[in-house]
PDB file of C-alpha atoms in Angstrom:
ATOM      1  CA  MET A 352     104.049 -32.609  76.636  1.00 66.00           C
ATOM      2  CA  THR A 353     106.247 -31.078  74.010  1.00 72.00           C
ATOM      3  CA  THR A 354     109.650 -32.377  72.962  1.00 73.00           C
ATOM      4  CA  LYS A 355     111.217 -29.467  74.830  1.00 75.00           C
ATOM      5  CA  ASP A 356     109.340 -30.423  78.021  1.00 74.00           C
ATOM      6  CA  ILE A 357     110.567 -34.008  77.742  1.00 74.00           C
ATOM      7  CA  GLN A 358     114.114 -32.803  77.083  1.00 75.00           C
ATOM      8  CA  GLN A 359     113.974 -30.551  80.172  1.00 75.00           C
ATOM      9  CA  LEU A 360     112.660 -33.473  82.233  1.00 72.00           C
ATOM     10  CA  ILE A 361     115.564 -35.649  81.112  1.00 73.00           C
ATOM     11  CA  ASP A 362     118.048 -32.855  81.907  1.00 73.00           C
ATOM     12  CA  PHE A 363     116.523 -32.470  85.379  1.00 71.00           C
ATOM     13  CA  ILE A 364     116.716 -36.214  86.038  1.00 70.00           C
ATOM     14  CA  SER A 365     120.331 -36.399  84.853  1.00 69.00           C
ATOM     15  CA  GLN A 366     121.320 -33.615  87.281  1.00 69.00           C
ATOM     16  CA  SER A 367     119.393 -35.123  90.185  1.00 68.00           C
ATOM     17  CA  GLY A 368     120.273 -38.344  91.941  1.00 67.00           C
ATOM     18  CA  LEU A 369     117.183 -40.144  90.596  1.00 69.00           C
ATOM     19  CA  ASP A 370     117.617 -43.372  88.646  1.00 69.00           C
ATOM     20  CA  GLU A 371     114.022 -43.747  87.447  1.00 73.00           C
ATOM     21  CA  VAL A 372     110.952 -41.539  86.908  1.00 72.00           C
ATOM     22  CA  ASN A 373     107.513 -42.590  85.638  1.00 73.00           C
ATOM     23  CA  ILE A 374     104.865 -40.081  84.565  1.00 74.00           C
ATOM     24  CA  GLU A 375     101.441 -41.236  83.426  1.00 75.00           C
ATOM     25  CA  THR A 376      98.471 -39.217  82.224  1.00 75.00           C
ATOM     26  CA  SER A 377      95.327 -40.284  80.381  1.00 71.00           C
ATOM     27  CA  ASP A 378      97.049 -39.585  77.031  1.00 74.00           C
ATOM     28  CA  LEU A 379     100.710 -40.316  77.657  1.00 71.00           C
ATOM     29  CA  LYS A 380     103.015 -42.542  79.648  1.00 74.00           C
ATOM     30  CA  ILE A 381     106.694 -41.641  80.020  1.00 74.00           C
ATOM     31  CA  SER A 382     109.271 -43.801  81.727  1.00 73.00           C
ATOM     32  CA  VAL A 383     112.844 -42.535  82.106  1.00 71.00           C
ATOM     33  CA  LYS A 384     115.547 -44.797  83.530  1.00 70.00           C
ATOM     34  CA  ARG A 385     119.212 -44.046  83.976  1.00 67.00           C
ATOM     35  CA  TYR A 386     121.745 -46.784  83.233  1.00 62.00           C
ATOM     36  CA  GLY A 387     125.270 -45.549  83.925  1.00 55.00           C
ATOM     37  CA  SER A 388     125.962 -42.347  81.997  1.00 49.00           C
ATOM     38  CA  SER A 389     123.333 -42.717  79.249  1.00 47.00           C
ATOM     39  CA  VAL A 390     119.659 -41.810  79.700  1.00 47.00           C
ATOM     40  CA  PRO A 391     117.315 -43.886  77.531  1.00 50.00           C
ATOM     41  CA  ALA A 392     113.761 -42.582  77.380  1.00 52.00           C
ATOM     42  CA  THR A 393     110.605 -44.120  76.025  1.00 53.00           C
ATOM     43  CA  SER A 394     107.127 -42.795  75.549  1.00 53.00           C
ATOM     44  CA  ALA A 395     104.014 -44.704  74.505  1.00 54.00           C
ATOM     45  CA  PRO A 396     100.243 -44.415  74.734  1.00 55.00           C
ATOM     46  CA  ALA A 397      98.846 -45.493  78.105  1.00 53.00           C
ATOM     47  CA  PRO A 398      97.944 -49.221  78.098  1.00 52.00           C
ATOM     48  CA  PRO A 399      94.407 -50.408  78.865  1.00 53.00           C
ATOM     49  CA  ALA A 400      93.649 -50.811  82.580  1.00 51.00           C
ATOM     50  CA  ALA A 401      93.520 -54.638  82.464  1.00 50.00           C
ATOM     51  CA  ALA A 402      96.616 -55.242  80.327  1.00 49.00           C
ATOM     52  CA  TYR A 403      98.197 -58.692  80.662  1.00 51.00           C
ATOM     53  CA  VAL A 404     101.967 -58.786  80.958  1.00 52.00           C
ATOM     54  CA  ALA A 405     103.505 -62.145  80.082  1.00 52.00           C
ATOM     55  CA  PRO A 406     106.246 -63.374  82.419  1.00 55.00           C
ATOM     56  CA  THR A 407     109.744 -63.130  81.035  1.00 55.00           C
ATOM     57  CA  PRO A 408     111.465 -66.488  80.543  1.00 57.00           C
ATOM     58  CA  VAL A 409     114.662 -66.969  82.494  1.00 58.00           C
ATOM     59  CA  ALA A 410     117.661 -68.026  80.432  1.00 58.00           C
ATOM     60  CA  PRO A 411     119.490 -71.123  81.685  1.00 57.00           C
ATOM     61  CA  PRO A 412     122.991 -70.562  83.041  1.00 56.00           C
ATOM     62  CA  PRO A 413     125.716 -70.820  80.391  1.00 58.00           C
ATOM     63  CA  ALA A 414     127.316 -74.238  79.987  1.00 58.00           C
ATOM     64  CA  ALA A 415     130.839 -74.629  81.277  1.00 55.00           C
ATOM     65  CA  THR A 416     133.418 -74.176  78.564  1.00 54.00           C
ATOM     66  CA  PRO A 417     136.581 -76.237  78.464  1.00 54.00           C
ATOM     67  CA  ASN A 418     139.781 -74.466  79.392  1.00 56.00           C
ATOM     68  CA  VAL A 419     141.340 -73.069  76.238  1.00 53.00           C
ATOM     69  CA  ALA A 420     144.632 -71.259  76.086  1.00 52.00           C
ATOM     70  CA  PRO A 421     144.019 -67.574  75.343  1.00 53.00           C
ATOM     71  CA  THR A 422     145.053 -66.460  71.906  1.00 54.00           C
ATOM     72  CA  ALA A 423     147.245 -63.441  71.374  1.00 54.00           C
ATOM     73  CA  THR A 424     145.197 -60.398  70.454  1.00 54.00           C
ATOM     74  CA  PRO A 425     146.597 -58.064  67.836  1.00 53.00           C
ATOM     75  CA  PRO A 426     147.539 -54.593  69.072  1.00 55.00           C
ATOM     76  CA  ALA A 427     144.835 -51.997  68.625  1.00 53.00           C
ATOM     77  CA  ALA A 428     145.212 -49.613  65.716  1.00 50.00           C
ATOM     78  CA  PRO A 429     146.338 -46.152  66.804  1.00 52.00           C
ATOM     79  CA  LYS A 430     143.430 -43.724  67.084  1.00 56.00           C
ATOM     80  CA  ALA A 431     143.366 -40.608  64.972  1.00 57.00           C
ATOM     81  CA  ASP A 432     143.951 -37.370  66.870  1.00 61.00           C
ATOM     82  CA  THR A 433     140.482 -35.823  67.227  1.00 63.00           C
ATOM     83  CA  SER A 434     141.393 -33.218  69.833  1.00 77.00           C
ATOM     84  CA  ASN A 435     141.185 -30.352  67.343  1.00 89.00           C
ATOM     85  CA  TYR A 436     137.750 -31.399  66.020  1.00 94.00           C
ATOM     86  CA  VAL A 437     134.413 -29.945  67.140  1.00 94.00           C
ATOM     87  CA  THR A 438     131.516 -32.341  67.671  1.00 95.00           C
ATOM     88  CA  ILE A 439     127.999 -31.543  66.470  1.00 95.00           C
ATOM     89  CA  LYS A 440     125.712 -33.264  68.981  1.00 95.00           C
ATOM     90  CA  SER A 441     122.052 -34.212  68.908  1.00 95.00           C
ATOM     91  CA  PRO A 442     119.900 -31.658  70.753  1.00 95.00           C
ATOM     92  CA  MET A 443     117.116 -34.229  71.255  1.00 95.00           C
ATOM     93  CA  ILE A 444     116.076 -37.855  71.215  1.00 95.00           C
ATOM     94  CA  GLY A 445     114.748 -39.069  67.884  1.00 96.00           C
ATOM     95  CA  THR A 446     115.604 -40.661  64.536  1.00 96.00           C
ATOM     96  CA  PHE A 447     118.575 -39.285  62.585  1.00 97.00           C
ATOM     97  CA  TYR A 448     118.202 -38.616  58.854  1.00 96.00           C
ATOM     98  CA  ARG A 449     120.975 -37.304  56.568  1.00 96.00           C
ATOM     99  CA  SER A 450     118.501 -35.938  53.977  1.00 95.00           C
ATOM    100  CA  SER A 451     114.933 -34.625  53.878  1.00 91.00           C
ATOM    101  CA  ASN A 452     113.703 -37.680  51.927  1.00 91.00           C
ATOM    102  CA  PRO A 453     115.236 -40.795  50.342  1.00 90.00           C
ATOM    103  CA  GLU A 454     115.321 -39.285  46.834  1.00 93.00           C
ATOM    104  CA  THR A 455     117.362 -36.186  47.743  1.00 94.00           C
ATOM    105  CA  PRO A 456     121.105 -36.075  48.460  1.00 94.00           C
ATOM    106  CA  SER A 457     122.425 -35.797  52.007  1.00 95.00           C
ATOM    107  CA  PHE A 458     122.619 -32.322  53.548  1.00 96.00           C
ATOM    108  CA  VAL A 459     126.374 -32.781  54.080  1.00 96.00           C
ATOM    109  CA  GLU A 460     129.010 -35.321  53.065  1.00 95.00           C
ATOM    110  CA  ILE A 461     132.485 -35.989  54.440  1.00 96.00           C
ATOM    111  CA  GLY A 462     134.768 -33.235  53.163  1.00 96.00           C
ATOM    112  CA  ASP A 463     131.981 -30.656  52.734  1.00 96.00           C
ATOM    113  CA  ASN A 464     132.494 -27.191  54.209  1.00 96.00           C
ATOM    114  CA  VAL A 465     129.765 -25.973  56.543  1.00 96.00           C
ATOM    115  CA  THR A 466     129.024 -22.576  58.031  1.00 95.00           C
ATOM    116  CA  GLU A 467     127.166 -21.653  61.190  1.00 95.00           C
ATOM    117  CA  GLY A 468     123.441 -22.111  60.620  1.00 95.00           C
ATOM    118  CA  LYS A 469     123.763 -24.605  57.725  1.00 96.00           C
ATOM    119  CA  VAL A 470     121.405 -27.587  58.073  1.00 96.00           C
ATOM    120  CA  VAL A 471     123.466 -30.772  58.519  1.00 96.00           C
ATOM    121  CA  CYS A 472     120.699 -33.323  59.235  1.00 96.00           C
ATOM    122  CA  ILE A 473     117.117 -33.851  60.407  1.00 96.00           C
ATOM    123  CA  ILE A 474     116.000 -35.501  63.629  1.00 96.00           C
ATOM    124  CA  GLU A 475     112.461 -36.797  63.753  1.00 95.00           C
ATOM    125  CA  ALA A 476     110.896 -36.727  67.206  1.00 92.00           C
ATOM    126  CA  MET A 477     107.231 -37.513  67.811  1.00 91.00           C
ATOM    127  CA  LYS A 478     106.346 -37.137  64.106  1.00 90.00           C
ATOM    128  CA  LEU A 479     108.030 -33.715  63.919  1.00 93.00           C
ATOM    129  CA  PHE A 480     111.041 -33.251  61.651  1.00 94.00           C
ATOM    130  CA  ASN A 481     113.590 -30.887  63.232  1.00 95.00           C
ATOM    131  CA  GLU A 482     116.391 -29.419  61.132  1.00 95.00           C
ATOM    132  CA  ILE A 483     119.706 -29.528  62.974  1.00 95.00           C
ATOM    133  CA  GLU A 484     122.047 -26.671  62.104  1.00 95.00           C
ATOM    134  CA  SER A 485     125.795 -26.477  62.458  1.00 95.00           C
ATOM    135  CA  GLU A 486     127.004 -24.336  65.344  1.00 93.00           C
ATOM    136  CA  VAL A 487     130.513 -24.058  63.886  1.00 94.00           C
ATOM    137  CA  SER A 488     132.126 -23.260  60.556  1.00 96.00           C
ATOM    138  CA  GLY A 489     134.484 -25.902  59.224  1.00 96.00           C
ATOM    139  CA  ARG A 490     134.877 -29.093  57.221  1.00 97.00           C
ATOM    140  CA  ILE A 491     132.921 -32.310  57.929  1.00 96.00           C
ATOM    141  CA  VAL A 492     135.525 -34.933  58.870  1.00 96.00           C
ATOM    142  CA  LYS A 493     133.324 -37.826  59.979  1.00 96.00           C
ATOM    143  CA  VAL A 494     129.650 -38.801  60.160  1.00 96.00           C
ATOM    144  CA  LEU A 495     129.240 -40.709  63.435  1.00 96.00           C
ATOM    145  CA  VAL A 496     125.657 -42.009  62.982  1.00 96.00           C
ATOM    146  CA  GLU A 497     124.072 -44.224  60.333  1.00 95.00           C
ATOM    147  CA  ASN A 498     121.097 -42.845  58.421  1.00 94.00           C
ATOM    148  CA  ALA A 499     117.614 -43.650  59.833  1.00 94.00           C
ATOM    149  CA  THR A 500     118.917 -44.800  63.221  1.00 95.00           C
ATOM    150  CA  PRO A 501     117.778 -43.664  66.681  1.00 96.00           C
ATOM    151  CA  VAL A 502     119.894 -41.089  68.513  1.00 96.00           C
ATOM    152  CA  GLU A 503     119.988 -40.013  72.138  1.00 96.00           C
ATOM    153  CA  TYR A 504     120.123 -36.510  73.576  1.00 95.00           C
ATOM    154  CA  ASP A 505     123.684 -35.105  73.364  1.00 94.00           C
ATOM    155  CA  GLN A 506     124.899 -38.006  71.180  1.00 96.00           C
ATOM    156  CA  PRO A 507     127.735 -36.999  68.809  1.00 96.00           C
ATOM    157  CA  LEU A 508     126.542 -36.822  65.182  1.00 96.00           C
ATOM    158  CA  PHE A 509     129.404 -35.226  63.201  1.00 96.00           C
ATOM    159  CA  LEU A 510     133.059 -34.314  63.677  1.00 96.00           C
ATOM    160  CA  VAL A 511     133.963 -30.930  62.189  1.00 96.00           C
ATOM    161  CA  GLU A 512     137.442 -29.521  61.651  1.00 95.00           C
ATOM    162  CA  PRO A 513     137.052 -25.801  62.419  1.00 94.00           C
ATOM    163  CA  ILE A 514     138.300 -23.286  59.867  1.00 86.00           C
TER     164      ILE A 514
END
């Protein structure tokens, strides 16, 4: 299966009423489960036929805590108005990288101007490095993902203030 096939499968599952789908071939095993609004997906080589699965230990119930008067929580800081920003989202599941290798500078930094088609990051999926291009011209306002972290399909990566 290609990354595009897996992405189409996830899209199909998200539009259907299914909560879980398992596909297994001799080379590949894919398990997709829906938890609320996010769709985590995993893929791994098929395990041997006689694989042993250890039972999961059950955690003891939490100990009762003494009654403590609740403390006053400080008011939340006002959120910045992001309604005029455009979000660049991940087109696939994979690992997010801000540069092509650790020795080179990031493709974009906060405050940089981008144009349509400019590479803003790389997402590695199944040992393939996919350049992600900006779909909008503007200024990078915020990077929403840490370098070398996993991202989900349609996860926001950057906020861009359109020009």
